[in-house]
Every structure is written in structure tokens, then in C-alpha cells.
XYZ file of C-alpha atoms in Angstrom:
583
model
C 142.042 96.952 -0.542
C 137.937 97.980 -0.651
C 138.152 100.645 -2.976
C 134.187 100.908 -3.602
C 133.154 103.453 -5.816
C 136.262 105.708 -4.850
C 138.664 107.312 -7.312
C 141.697 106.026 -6.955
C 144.881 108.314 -7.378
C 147.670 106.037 -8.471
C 147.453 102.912 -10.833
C 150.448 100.967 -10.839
C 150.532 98.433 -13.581
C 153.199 95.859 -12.933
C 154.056 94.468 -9.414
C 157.725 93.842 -10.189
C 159.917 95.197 -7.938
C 159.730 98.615 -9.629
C 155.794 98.719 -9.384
C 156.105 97.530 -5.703
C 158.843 100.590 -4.516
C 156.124 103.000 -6.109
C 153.142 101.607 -4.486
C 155.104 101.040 -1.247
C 156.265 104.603 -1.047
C 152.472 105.920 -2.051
C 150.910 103.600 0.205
C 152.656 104.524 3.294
C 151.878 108.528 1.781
C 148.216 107.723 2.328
C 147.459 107.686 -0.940
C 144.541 105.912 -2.637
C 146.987 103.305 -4.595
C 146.007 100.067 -6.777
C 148.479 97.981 -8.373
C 147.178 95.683 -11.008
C 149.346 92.944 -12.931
C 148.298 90.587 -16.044
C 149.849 87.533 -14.382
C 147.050 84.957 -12.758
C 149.906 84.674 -9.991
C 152.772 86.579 -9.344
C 155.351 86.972 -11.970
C 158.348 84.863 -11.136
C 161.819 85.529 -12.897
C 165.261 84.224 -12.859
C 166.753 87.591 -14.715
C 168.012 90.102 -11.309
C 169.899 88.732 -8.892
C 169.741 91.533 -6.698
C 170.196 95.339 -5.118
C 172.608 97.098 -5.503
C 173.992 99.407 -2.964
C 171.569 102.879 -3.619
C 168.779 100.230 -3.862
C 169.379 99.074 -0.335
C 169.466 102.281 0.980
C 165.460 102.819 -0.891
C 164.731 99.865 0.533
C 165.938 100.610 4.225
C 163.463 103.603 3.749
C 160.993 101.736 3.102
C 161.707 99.851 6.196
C 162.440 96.034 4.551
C 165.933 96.066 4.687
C 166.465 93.871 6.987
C 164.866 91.075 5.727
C 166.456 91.357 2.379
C 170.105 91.131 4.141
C 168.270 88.177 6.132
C 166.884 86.296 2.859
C 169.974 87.446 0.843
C 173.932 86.507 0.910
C 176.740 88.734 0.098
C 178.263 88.976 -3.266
C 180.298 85.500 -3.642
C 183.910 85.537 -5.211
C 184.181 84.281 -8.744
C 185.817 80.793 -9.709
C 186.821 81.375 -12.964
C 187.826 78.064 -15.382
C 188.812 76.902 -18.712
C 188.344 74.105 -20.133
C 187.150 72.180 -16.878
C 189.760 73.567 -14.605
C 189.633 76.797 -12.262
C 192.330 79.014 -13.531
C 191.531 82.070 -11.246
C 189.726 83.290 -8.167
C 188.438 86.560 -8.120
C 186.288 88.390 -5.401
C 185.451 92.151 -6.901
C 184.251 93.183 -3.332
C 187.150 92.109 -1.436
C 188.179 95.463 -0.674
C 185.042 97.436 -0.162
C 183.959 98.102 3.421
C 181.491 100.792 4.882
C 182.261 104.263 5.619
C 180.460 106.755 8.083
C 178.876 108.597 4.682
C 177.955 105.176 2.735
C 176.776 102.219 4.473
C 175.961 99.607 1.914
C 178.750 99.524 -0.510
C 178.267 96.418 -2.276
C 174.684 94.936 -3.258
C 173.159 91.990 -1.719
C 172.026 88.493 -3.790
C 168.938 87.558 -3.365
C 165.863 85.943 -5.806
C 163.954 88.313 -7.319
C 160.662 86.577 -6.697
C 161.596 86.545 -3.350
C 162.449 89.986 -3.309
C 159.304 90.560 -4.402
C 157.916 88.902 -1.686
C 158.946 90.756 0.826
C 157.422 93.775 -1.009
C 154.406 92.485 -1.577
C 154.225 92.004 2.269
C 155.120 95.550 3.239
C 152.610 96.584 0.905
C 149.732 94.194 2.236
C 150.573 96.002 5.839
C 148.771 99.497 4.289
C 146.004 97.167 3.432
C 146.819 97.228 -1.015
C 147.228 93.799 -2.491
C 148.341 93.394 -6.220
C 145.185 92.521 -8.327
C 146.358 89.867 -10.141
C 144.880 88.654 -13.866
C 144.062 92.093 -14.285
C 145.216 93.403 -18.182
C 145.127 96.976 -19.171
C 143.939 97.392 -23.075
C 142.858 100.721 -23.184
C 144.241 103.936 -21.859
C 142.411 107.086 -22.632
C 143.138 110.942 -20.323
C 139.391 112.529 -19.587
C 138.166 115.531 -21.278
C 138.292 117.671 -18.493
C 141.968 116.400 -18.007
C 142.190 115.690 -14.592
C 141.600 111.457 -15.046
C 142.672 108.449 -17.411
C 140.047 106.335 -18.195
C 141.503 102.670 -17.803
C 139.834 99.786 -20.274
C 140.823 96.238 -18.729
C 140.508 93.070 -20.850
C 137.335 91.881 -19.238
C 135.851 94.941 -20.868
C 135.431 97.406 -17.728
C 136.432 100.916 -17.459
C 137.783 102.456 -14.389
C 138.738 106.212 -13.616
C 141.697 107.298 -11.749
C 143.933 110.639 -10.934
C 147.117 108.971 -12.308
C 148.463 105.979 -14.107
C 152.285 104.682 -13.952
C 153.110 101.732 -16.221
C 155.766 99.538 -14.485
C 155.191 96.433 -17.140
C 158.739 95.993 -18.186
C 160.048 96.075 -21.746
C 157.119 94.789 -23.953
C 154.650 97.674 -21.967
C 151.492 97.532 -22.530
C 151.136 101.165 -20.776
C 153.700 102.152 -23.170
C 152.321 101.067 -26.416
C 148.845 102.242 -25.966
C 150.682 105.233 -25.207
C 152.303 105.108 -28.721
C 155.438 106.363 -27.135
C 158.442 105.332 -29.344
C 161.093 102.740 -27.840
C 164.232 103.361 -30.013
C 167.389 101.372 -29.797
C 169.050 97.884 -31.094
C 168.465 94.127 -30.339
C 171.539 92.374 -30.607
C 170.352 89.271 -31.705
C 174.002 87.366 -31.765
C 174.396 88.311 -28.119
C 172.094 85.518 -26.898
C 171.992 83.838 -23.209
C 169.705 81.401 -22.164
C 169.094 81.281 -18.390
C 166.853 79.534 -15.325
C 166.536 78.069 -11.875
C 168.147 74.795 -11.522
C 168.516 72.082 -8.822
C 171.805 70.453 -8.966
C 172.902 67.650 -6.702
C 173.436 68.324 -3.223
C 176.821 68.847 -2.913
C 177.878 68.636 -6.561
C 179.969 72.185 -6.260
C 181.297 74.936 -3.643
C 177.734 77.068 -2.846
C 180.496 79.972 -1.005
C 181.310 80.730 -5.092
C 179.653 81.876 -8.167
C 181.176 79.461 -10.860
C 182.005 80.524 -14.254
C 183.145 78.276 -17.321
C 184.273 80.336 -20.412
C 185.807 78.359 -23.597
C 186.342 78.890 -27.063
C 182.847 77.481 -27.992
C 180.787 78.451 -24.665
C 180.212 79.468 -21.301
C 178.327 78.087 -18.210
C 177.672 80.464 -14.934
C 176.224 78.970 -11.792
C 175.364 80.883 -8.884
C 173.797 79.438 -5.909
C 170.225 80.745 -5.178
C 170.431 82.365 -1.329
C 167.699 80.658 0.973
C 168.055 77.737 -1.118
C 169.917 74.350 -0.309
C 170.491 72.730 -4.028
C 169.065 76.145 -6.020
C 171.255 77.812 -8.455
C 170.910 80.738 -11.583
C 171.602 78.812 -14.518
C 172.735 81.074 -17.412
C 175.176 79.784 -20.586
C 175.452 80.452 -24.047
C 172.759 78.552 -25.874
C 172.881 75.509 -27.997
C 172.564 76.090 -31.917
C 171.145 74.253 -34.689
C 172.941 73.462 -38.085
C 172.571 76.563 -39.270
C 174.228 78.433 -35.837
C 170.828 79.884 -34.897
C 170.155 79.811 -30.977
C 167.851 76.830 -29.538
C 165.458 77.436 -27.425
C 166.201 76.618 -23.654
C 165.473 73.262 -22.467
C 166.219 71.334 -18.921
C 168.102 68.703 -21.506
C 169.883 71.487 -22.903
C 171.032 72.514 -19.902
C 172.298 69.308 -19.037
C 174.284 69.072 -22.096
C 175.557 72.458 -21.718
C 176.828 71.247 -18.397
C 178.125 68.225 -19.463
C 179.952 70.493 -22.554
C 181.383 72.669 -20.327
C 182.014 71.725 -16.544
C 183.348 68.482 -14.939
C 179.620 67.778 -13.332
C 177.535 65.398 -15.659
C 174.188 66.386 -17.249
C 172.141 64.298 -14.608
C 173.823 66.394 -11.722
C 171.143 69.136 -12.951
C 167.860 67.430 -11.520
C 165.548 70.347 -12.378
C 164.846 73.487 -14.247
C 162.520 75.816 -14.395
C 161.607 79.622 -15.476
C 164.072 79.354 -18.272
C 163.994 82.362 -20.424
C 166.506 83.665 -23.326
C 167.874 87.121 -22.878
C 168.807 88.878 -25.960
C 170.851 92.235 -25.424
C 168.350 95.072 -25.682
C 169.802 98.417 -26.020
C 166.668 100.644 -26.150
C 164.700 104.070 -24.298
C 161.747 105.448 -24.367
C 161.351 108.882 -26.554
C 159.184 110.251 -23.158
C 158.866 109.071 -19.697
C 155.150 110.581 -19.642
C 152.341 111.128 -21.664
C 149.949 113.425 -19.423
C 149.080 111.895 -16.465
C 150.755 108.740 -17.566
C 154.270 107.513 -16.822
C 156.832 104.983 -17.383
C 159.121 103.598 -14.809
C 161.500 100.699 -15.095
C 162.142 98.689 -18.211
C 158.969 99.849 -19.662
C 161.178 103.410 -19.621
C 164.391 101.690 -20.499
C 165.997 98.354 -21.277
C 169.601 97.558 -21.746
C 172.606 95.293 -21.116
C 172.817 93.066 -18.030
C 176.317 93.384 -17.067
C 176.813 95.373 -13.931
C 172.883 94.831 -12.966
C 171.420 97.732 -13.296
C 167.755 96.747 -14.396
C 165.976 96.105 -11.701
C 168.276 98.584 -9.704
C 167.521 101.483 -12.286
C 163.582 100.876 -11.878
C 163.628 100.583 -8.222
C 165.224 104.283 -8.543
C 162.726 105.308 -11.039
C 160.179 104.606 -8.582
C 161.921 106.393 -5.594
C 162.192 109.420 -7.764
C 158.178 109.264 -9.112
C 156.790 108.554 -5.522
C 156.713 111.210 -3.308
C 156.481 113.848 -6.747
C 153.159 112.465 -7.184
C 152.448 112.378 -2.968
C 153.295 115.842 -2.502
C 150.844 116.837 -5.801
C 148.176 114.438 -4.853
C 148.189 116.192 -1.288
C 147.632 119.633 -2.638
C 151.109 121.029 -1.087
C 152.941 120.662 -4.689
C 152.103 121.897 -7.809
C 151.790 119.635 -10.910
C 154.639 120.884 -12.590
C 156.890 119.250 -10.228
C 155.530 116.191 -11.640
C 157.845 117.777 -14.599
C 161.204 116.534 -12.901
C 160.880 113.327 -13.131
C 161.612 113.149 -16.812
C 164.233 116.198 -16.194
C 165.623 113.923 -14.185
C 165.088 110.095 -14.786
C 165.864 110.440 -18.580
C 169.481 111.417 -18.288
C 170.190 108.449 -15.923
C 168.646 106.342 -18.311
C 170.756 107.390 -21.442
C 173.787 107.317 -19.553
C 173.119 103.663 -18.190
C 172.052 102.427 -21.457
C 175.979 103.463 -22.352
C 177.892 102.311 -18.991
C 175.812 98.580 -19.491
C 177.018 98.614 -22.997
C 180.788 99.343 -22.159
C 180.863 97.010 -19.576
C 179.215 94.168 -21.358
C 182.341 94.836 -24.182
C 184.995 95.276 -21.240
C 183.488 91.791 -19.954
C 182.973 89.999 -23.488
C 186.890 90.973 -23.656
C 187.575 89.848 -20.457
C 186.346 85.994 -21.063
C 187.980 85.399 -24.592
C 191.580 85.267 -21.796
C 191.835 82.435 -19.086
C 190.919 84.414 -16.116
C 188.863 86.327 -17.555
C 184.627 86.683 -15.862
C 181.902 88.552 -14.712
C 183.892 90.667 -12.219
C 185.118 93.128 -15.541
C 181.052 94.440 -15.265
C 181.645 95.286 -11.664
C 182.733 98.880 -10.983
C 181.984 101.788 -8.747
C 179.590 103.088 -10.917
C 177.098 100.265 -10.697
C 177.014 100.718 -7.095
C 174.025 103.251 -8.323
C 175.807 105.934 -5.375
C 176.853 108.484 -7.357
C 173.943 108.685 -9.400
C 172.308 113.093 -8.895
C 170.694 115.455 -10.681
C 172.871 118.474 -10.543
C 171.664 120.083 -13.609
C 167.987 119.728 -12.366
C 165.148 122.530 -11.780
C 164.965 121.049 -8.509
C 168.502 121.584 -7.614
C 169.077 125.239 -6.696
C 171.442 127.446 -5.436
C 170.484 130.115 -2.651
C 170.925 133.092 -3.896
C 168.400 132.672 -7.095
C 165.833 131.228 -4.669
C 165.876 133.768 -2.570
C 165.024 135.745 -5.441
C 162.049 133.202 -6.160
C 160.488 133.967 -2.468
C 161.095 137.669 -2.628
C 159.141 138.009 -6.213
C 157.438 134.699 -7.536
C 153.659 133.608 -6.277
C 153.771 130.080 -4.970
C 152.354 128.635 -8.580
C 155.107 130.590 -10.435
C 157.811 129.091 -8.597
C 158.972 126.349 -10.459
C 161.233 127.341 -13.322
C 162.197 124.061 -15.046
C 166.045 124.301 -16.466
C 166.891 122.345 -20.444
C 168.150 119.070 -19.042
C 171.322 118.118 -20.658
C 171.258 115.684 -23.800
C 172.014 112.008 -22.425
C 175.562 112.276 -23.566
C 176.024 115.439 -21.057
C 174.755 113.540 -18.122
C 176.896 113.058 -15.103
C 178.766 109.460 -14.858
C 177.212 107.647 -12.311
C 179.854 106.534 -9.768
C 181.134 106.005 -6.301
C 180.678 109.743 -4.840
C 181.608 113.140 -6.044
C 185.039 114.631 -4.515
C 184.285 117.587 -1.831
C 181.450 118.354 -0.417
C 178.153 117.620 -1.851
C 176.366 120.144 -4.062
C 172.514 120.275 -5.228
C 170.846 117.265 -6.609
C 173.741 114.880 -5.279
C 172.669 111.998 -2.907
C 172.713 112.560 0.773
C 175.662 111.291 2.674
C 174.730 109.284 5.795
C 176.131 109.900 9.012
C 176.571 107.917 12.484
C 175.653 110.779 15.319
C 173.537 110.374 18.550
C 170.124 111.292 19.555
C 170.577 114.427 21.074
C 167.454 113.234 23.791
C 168.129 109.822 23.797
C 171.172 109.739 23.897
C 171.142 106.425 21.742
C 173.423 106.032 18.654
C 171.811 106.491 15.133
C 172.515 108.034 11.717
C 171.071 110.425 9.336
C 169.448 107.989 7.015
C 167.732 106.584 9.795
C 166.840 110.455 10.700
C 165.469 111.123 6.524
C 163.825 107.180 6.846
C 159.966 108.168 5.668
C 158.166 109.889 3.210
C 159.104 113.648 4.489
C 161.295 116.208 3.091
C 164.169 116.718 5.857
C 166.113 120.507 6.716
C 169.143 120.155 8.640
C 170.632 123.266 10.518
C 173.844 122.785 11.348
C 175.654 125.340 13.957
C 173.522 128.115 16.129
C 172.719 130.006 13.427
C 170.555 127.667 11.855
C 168.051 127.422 15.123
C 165.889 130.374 13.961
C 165.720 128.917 10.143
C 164.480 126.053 11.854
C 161.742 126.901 14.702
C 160.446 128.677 11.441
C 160.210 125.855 9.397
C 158.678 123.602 12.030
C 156.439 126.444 13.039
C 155.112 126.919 8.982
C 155.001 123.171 7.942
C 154.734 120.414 11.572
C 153.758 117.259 11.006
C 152.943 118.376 7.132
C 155.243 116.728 4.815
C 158.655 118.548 6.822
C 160.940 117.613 9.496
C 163.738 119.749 10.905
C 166.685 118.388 12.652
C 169.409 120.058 14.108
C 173.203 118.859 14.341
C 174.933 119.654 17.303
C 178.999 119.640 17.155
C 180.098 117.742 20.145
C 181.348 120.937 21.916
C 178.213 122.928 21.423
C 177.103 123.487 25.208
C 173.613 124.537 26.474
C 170.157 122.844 26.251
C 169.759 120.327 23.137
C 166.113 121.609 22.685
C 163.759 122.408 20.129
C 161.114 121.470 17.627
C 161.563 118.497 15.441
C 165.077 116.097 15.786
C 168.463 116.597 17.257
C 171.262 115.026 16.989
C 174.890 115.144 18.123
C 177.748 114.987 15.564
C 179.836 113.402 17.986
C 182.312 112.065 15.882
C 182.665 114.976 13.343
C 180.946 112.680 10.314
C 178.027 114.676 9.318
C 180.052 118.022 9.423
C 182.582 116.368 7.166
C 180.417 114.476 4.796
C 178.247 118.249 3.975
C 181.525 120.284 4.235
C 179.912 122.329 6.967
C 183.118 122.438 8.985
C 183.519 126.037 8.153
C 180.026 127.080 9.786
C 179.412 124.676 12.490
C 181.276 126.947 15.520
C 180.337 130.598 14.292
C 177.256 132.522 13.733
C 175.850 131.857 10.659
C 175.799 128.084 10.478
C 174.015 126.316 7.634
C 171.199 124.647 6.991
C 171.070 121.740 3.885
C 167.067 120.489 2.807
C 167.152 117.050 1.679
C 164.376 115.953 -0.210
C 162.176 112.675 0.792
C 164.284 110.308 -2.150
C 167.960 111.634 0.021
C 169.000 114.275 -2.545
C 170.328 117.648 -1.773
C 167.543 119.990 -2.903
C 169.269 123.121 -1.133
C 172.296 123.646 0.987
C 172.353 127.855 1.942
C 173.739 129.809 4.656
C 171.591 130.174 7.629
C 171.112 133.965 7.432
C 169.438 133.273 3.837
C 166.210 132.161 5.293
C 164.380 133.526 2.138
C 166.012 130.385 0.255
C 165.188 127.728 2.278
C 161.527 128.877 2.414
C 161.161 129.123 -1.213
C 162.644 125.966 -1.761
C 159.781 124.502 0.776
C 157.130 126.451 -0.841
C 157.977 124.727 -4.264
C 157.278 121.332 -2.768
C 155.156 121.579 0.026
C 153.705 124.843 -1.089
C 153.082 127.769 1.868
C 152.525 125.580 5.240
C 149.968 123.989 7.399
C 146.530 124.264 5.522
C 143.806 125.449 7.560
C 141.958 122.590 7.319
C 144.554 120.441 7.702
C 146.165 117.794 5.483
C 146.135 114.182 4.341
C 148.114 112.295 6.933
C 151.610 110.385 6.107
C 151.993 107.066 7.019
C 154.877 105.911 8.733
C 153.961 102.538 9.995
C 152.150 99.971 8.117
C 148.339 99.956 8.744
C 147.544 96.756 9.445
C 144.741 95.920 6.772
């Protein structure tokens, strides 16, 4: 992208697949967004082998789901053996299926470079490219502290609004930042992992294989969109003393030969190996001015259950459309404020699932049987994951109180987050309806025009905050919203129940509830055939920010005003992008 002599507003630094989300979700915002990585080329790495379920949904948003599901497989079932043999089968998925309110429940396996790929693409359609060889060295805020001065390795300076350092667990944005990273390396919990070719048809590619003896363990899963590709990861080789070797393509092929009935020359290349040591370990601060952290740069910890790359991607989700709506003007900077509110907590508390379920699976494998599957619970679906005790998440009545007696820059009031420990567990969904800060349930329903089947996540897709009104009551809460914000930032839609008679008609969406599904999954049930209806705001990452009756019309504008501050500017506003700009 030409950026000439303009300021940019957001550096991203790292184009990993949590650098990408962010610079998607900004680019398609309209703002001014560079992504810079120290790489000559683009980083390639064997480490994630996928998204998990609330990642798919970000990256349906984002509109490039469907070519991960078409460069992708579906989780395979585990062949377990011991000592050569298979002693057990084990698929962990086998009884998941979608429901109307969640539809991704498991993740999808695909390679990370070529995840990254498809990013890269989506992000080359706004007309932003990653700037590759490019090394950040210095990082210093302006006087007047509305910039960061950026020093680059080749010695030149460049200014921009906002900087966001997505460059994974040795951060460079980090360290300049002199932001602490305390935890534990394990350094006896040792893997050593790659890409490998084996011979065509030298084992089952419908089954992640898993060899765990007394002395070792071998893992091979085939690489999707691959014919002889597979994820090579093992326990290394040692040297006299028991210290780990480094990895080598003739290590792996006497680690196979060690371990599995295939012989060493069955492995006919390698390549990206890598050794993983478990790194337990957080930042103190997920910002420093106008500087953030986002990803592993924030937060490193076990693999099992495969959360990395899934807890950046949400990282980004979160930090995005924060920074759009203050970039824009409609937001105040303290909203900026909630990302560490809310980020850090999910951090802490994944730093202790990972390290329970790399125990419960480092159990698991010392018994015949035993594999990967004892990582794999709801919780790592990333579903459950909400920020009920954030600033952001607020109940009606005390808003209402904020619009009758707050000015618009004294609205935000930001809450003591919880210590880590006090977080909620991320996990499959929260019994009864959903409150504040969870995710939004989806929902299949009908275009109320159209008359074509869709579903609320398809209704939220795009960077916008979304109000739904459900029953009659809600229609004047919502010609008012769509009157004070249009095409700003806001979109109403309102849910019919199937019986509701009468022109379908307004501003923004409609939809019909046809099936009962979106009543259900927001507990409206109550509201949705009397007066007072209600009406739910989801914000643009699909969490609740506000669900009030719809005769408390003074909450749902206050809520608004926090984020998108009092309406349509007279002079108009920076436009959203929807579809990619060709570039």
C-alpha cells in the first residue's frame, strides 16, 4: 500500500496469524494500517495446526472461512500404539455436532503457513501487503503524546497513531517496551517437531498416529492439502549425558525407526524443524501507551489443547475494532482501556487450563491407550470464553443512569478486573440465557424481505456494532437508533416471532425467528409476544455489551454513546469497509 508521506494509524509488527486478524479487521475499518515483519519472506512454522471453533467463527467475519474449511480437514481420530502395535482408537470429536446457537464445534486442521496465506490474501484485497525484512529497534511515544516514533534497523524513523506488537514470544515490541514476561521454562519438557515427507502410502492419512513407550514418543499427522506431508513431533534424541539433541532429518529417521514399524528411509524429507520447550509465561501489561501486545508476545504457554495461535487470533478480534471506533473519532480512548480489562484474565486463566491439560495428557501416555485426545475438552473450543466482569459489560439500569447524568467523555467507568485466578473458566457455553460480556449465540432465522434462510452471525458478519429488538416493543428503540447512528458504525435488526403479523418493515435488518432459535438462545421468550419486548446490543467481536428491556431506551443509548459516541457527525464519518477494495 502507497502510504507517501501519510501518518499511518496502526503498525502491526508480526504477520502471523495474530498480526493478520488485526490488520484484516482494521483494514476493512478503513483504517490507515501497515504491517511490517523481520522475515525476508514470510515466516513459515510447523507449531499450530489449526482453529479452533471461536477462531472460525472470527474468521467467518472476516469473510475467509470458507477457504480454510476448503484447504483444511476435520479433526482425524487418534491411533494410539505401544510398542509398534495400535492398542486403541480414539476420535475426541465423535460426538460433537452443530447446534442452532454454535455452528463450528470442533476446529479445523490446516498448515499454519497456509493459513496464513489465505490472510495475507484477504488483506492484499484492501490494498496492505506485509512489508517484509522490515525490523523494529527502537520504539519511542512523542512528546505531545499522540504518536510513537518507530526506529527500523536500516536506521529510519517513522511516525504513527498506534503500534501493536504481534512478534510472538521473543518480542521485540515487548522488550523495547521493557515490559516484564514472568513465568517458567520447563526445560525437561522438550519436543522436537517439523514437516516431513514420508513415503506415499507408508501409513493411514484418515488418522493422526501416535507412538508412546517407556523411552519415547512419535506423533504423525498428515498435513491437509498435502499428498505425502505430515507434522512430525517426538521426544528428542539425547546425548550421554541425557541432554536434548538438536533436531535433525537423521534424527527423525531414527526416532522413527525407534519407535514405529516404518523404517528411517520411509521419512524422505524434513524441514522447518524447531524444538518446543514448555513456556509457561505473561506479560506484566498488555500496553504501554499507545503500544500493545497481542498474541504470544502477550502470553506463551503449553501446547496441549492448542490454544496459541487460537488465543492471539482472539486477542486481535478484541484490539481491532477498540482501536477503529477511537481512530474514527466515535470512541473515546479510554475504551482502548478494555482490552487489558479484558484480554489479561483470559490469558492467566489459559496459561493454567494448558498447564492442567498438558499433566492430564503426560498422565494419559505413561498407560497403553493413553494420547493426545486427554488435552481435548470443551474448554479449548475457545466458546465459552466472556468478559462478564468487564466495564464494557453493563446492566440497564446503571446505564440508564450514565445517559441521564454523565457527558459523553465521562461515560466510561472502568470496573477492578478480577485477579487471573478469579477469571471465568473458559468452556462450552454458560447454562441459561446469556448475560453481559458472554459471546453471542448464533441463530438460523430468515430474511424477513428475502425471504432466504440465514443466521445471526451472518447478520453481526462486519465491523459494526449490532442492536437486536426482539418483540413490538423494541421497534421504537430501534427507528431511534438507526435514525441517531445509519450507516455509522450501527446496525439494527429486528426479530420477528413467526406469528407476529403485519408489515416486516423498517430501517436496518429483519429477520424471522421462524424456528424459535434466536428467542431461545437470548432467553427472550418471555418478551417476544407482549409489549415491552427487548432489545440485546452486540458488540462488533459477538459479545453481549447490553441486553435491557425495550421501555429502557435510556440504556441502550448510553451504551451506544460509549462506543460510537452521540451519532452521525455533521460532517460525516470515515467509511467502513465491507468488501475488499481491490488494490
Amino acid at each position: 500500500m502507497g502510504m507517501g508521506n501519510d501518518l499511518a494509524d496502526v503498525l502491526v509488527v508480526g504477520a502471523g496469524p495474530t498480526g493478520l486478524v488485526l490488520a484484516c479487521d482494521l483494514a476493512r475499518r478503513g483504517a490507515a494500517v501497515r504491517i511490517v515483519d523481520r522475515s525476508p519472506a514470510p515466516p513459515r512454522t510447523s507449531r499450530a495446526k489449526g482453529p479452533n471453533a471461536r477462531s472460525l467463527e472470527i474468521l467467518d467475519d472476516l469473510g475467509v472461512a470458507e477457504e480454510v474449511f476448503a484447504a483444511g480437514s476435520d479433526p482425524l481420530p487418534m491411533l494410539k500404539y505401544r510398542d509398534r502395535l495400535p492398542v486403541a482408537e480414539t476420535d475426541p470429536w465423535a460426538d460433537s455436532a452443530p447446534s442452532p446457537d454454535v455452528p463450528y464445534v470442533r476446529g479445523r486442521l490446516i498448515a499454519q503457513w497456509r493459513l496464513e496465506e489465505i490472510l495475507r490474501d484477504r488483506l492484499a484485497g484492501y490494498g496492505v501487503r506485509v512489508e517484509l525484512g522490515r525490523e523494529v529497534v527502537g520504539l519511542t511515544e512523542a512528546a505531545d503524546g499522540r504518536h510513537v516514533d518507530v526506529t527500523f534497523a536500516e536506521d529510519r524513523t517513522e511516525r504513527v497513531r498506534y503500534v501493536v506488537g504481534c512478534d510472538g514470544a521473543h518480542s521485540s515490541v515487548r522488550k523495547l517496551l521493557g515490559i516484564g514476561f514472568e513465568g517458567t521454562t520447563a526445560e525437561d519438557q522438550v519436543m522436537v517437531c517439523g514437516d516431513v515427507d514420508l513415503a506415499e502410502g507408508a501409513l493411514d492419512r484418515t488418522r493422526w498416529h501416535q507412538w508412546f513407550d517407556e523411552d519415547g514418543a512419535v506423533m504423525l499427522c498428515p498435513i491437509p492439502g498435502t499428498r505425502t506431508g505430515w507434522w512430525f513431533q517426538a521426544g528428542p534424541e539425547r546425548d550421554g549425558r541425557g541432554r536434548p539433541l538438536a533436531p535433525t532429518a537423521d534424527g527423525f529417521r531414527r526416532l522413527l525407526a525407534r519407535h514405529t514399524a516404518l523404517p528411517g528411509r520411509a521419512l524422505t524429507r524434513a524441514e522447518l524443524l524447531s524444538t518446543y520447550r514448555v513456556n509457561v509465561r505473561m506479560a506484566d501489561r498488555f500496553r504501554a501507551g499507545r503500544v500493545f501486545l497481542a498474541g504470544d508476545a502477550a502470553h506463551v504457554h503449553a501446547v496441549a489443547g492448542g490454544l496459541g495461535m487460537n488465543t492471539g487470533i482472539q486477542d486481535a478480534f478484541n484490539l481491532g475494532w477498540k482501536l477503529g471506533l477511537v481512530l474514527a473519532g466515535h470512541a473515546g480512548a479510554e475504551l482502548l482501556d478494555t482490552y487489558e480489562e479484558e484480554r489479561l484474565p483470559v490469558a492467566a486463566r489459559t496459561l493454567d487450563l494448558t498447564s492442567e491439560r498438558l499433566r492430564a495428557t503426560l498422565e494419559a501416555i505413561r498407560r497403553p491407550g493413553g494420547g493426545l485426545d486427554a488435552a481435548i475438552t470443551s474448554d479449548t473450543t475457545g466458546l465459552g470464553v466472556g468478559y462478564r466482569w468487564s466495564s464494557l459489560a453493563r446492566v440497564h439500569d446503571e446505564a440508564s443512569r450514565f445517559y441521564e447524568t454523565s457527558r459523553p467523555d465521562e461515560t466510561s467507568r472502568r470496573d477492578e478486573a478480577p485477579r487471573p485466578d478469579e477469571a471465568p473458566r473458559p468452556g462450552g457455553g454458560l447454562p441459561g440465557s446469556p448475560q453481559p460480556g458472554d459471546r453471542a449465540p448464533d441463530a438460523p432465522s430468515v430474511d424477513a424481505v428475502t425471504g432466504a434462510r440465514t443466521r445471526l452471525h451472518r447478520v453481526f458478519a462486519g465491523p459494526r456494532t449490532t442492536v437486536l429488538g426482539f418483540g413490538p416493543g423494541s421497534a421504537a428503540v430501534l427507528r431511534e437508533v438507526a435514525a441517531a447512528y445509519g450507516d455509522t458504525g450501527v446496525r439494527t435488526c429486528r426479530v420477528y416471532a413467526p406469528y407476529e403479523s403485519g408489515a416486516r418493515s423498517g430501517p436496518g435488518t429483519a429477520v424471522v425467528d421462524d424456528e424459535g432459535h434466536a428467542a431461545a438462545a437470548y432467553g427472550t421468550e418471555a418478551f417476544s409476544g407482549t409489549d415491552t419486548g427487548t432489545v440485546i446490543v452486540v458488540r462488533p467481536d459477538h459479545h453481549l455489551g447490553l441486553s435491557a428491556p425495550a421501555d429502557d431506551a435510556g440504556s441502550v443509548h448510553a451504551y451506544l454513546r460509549r462506543l460510537h459516541g452521540a451519532g452521525r457527525p455533521r460532517n460525516g464519518s470515515p467509511a467502513l469497509v465491507d468488501a475488499a477494495r481491490k488494490g
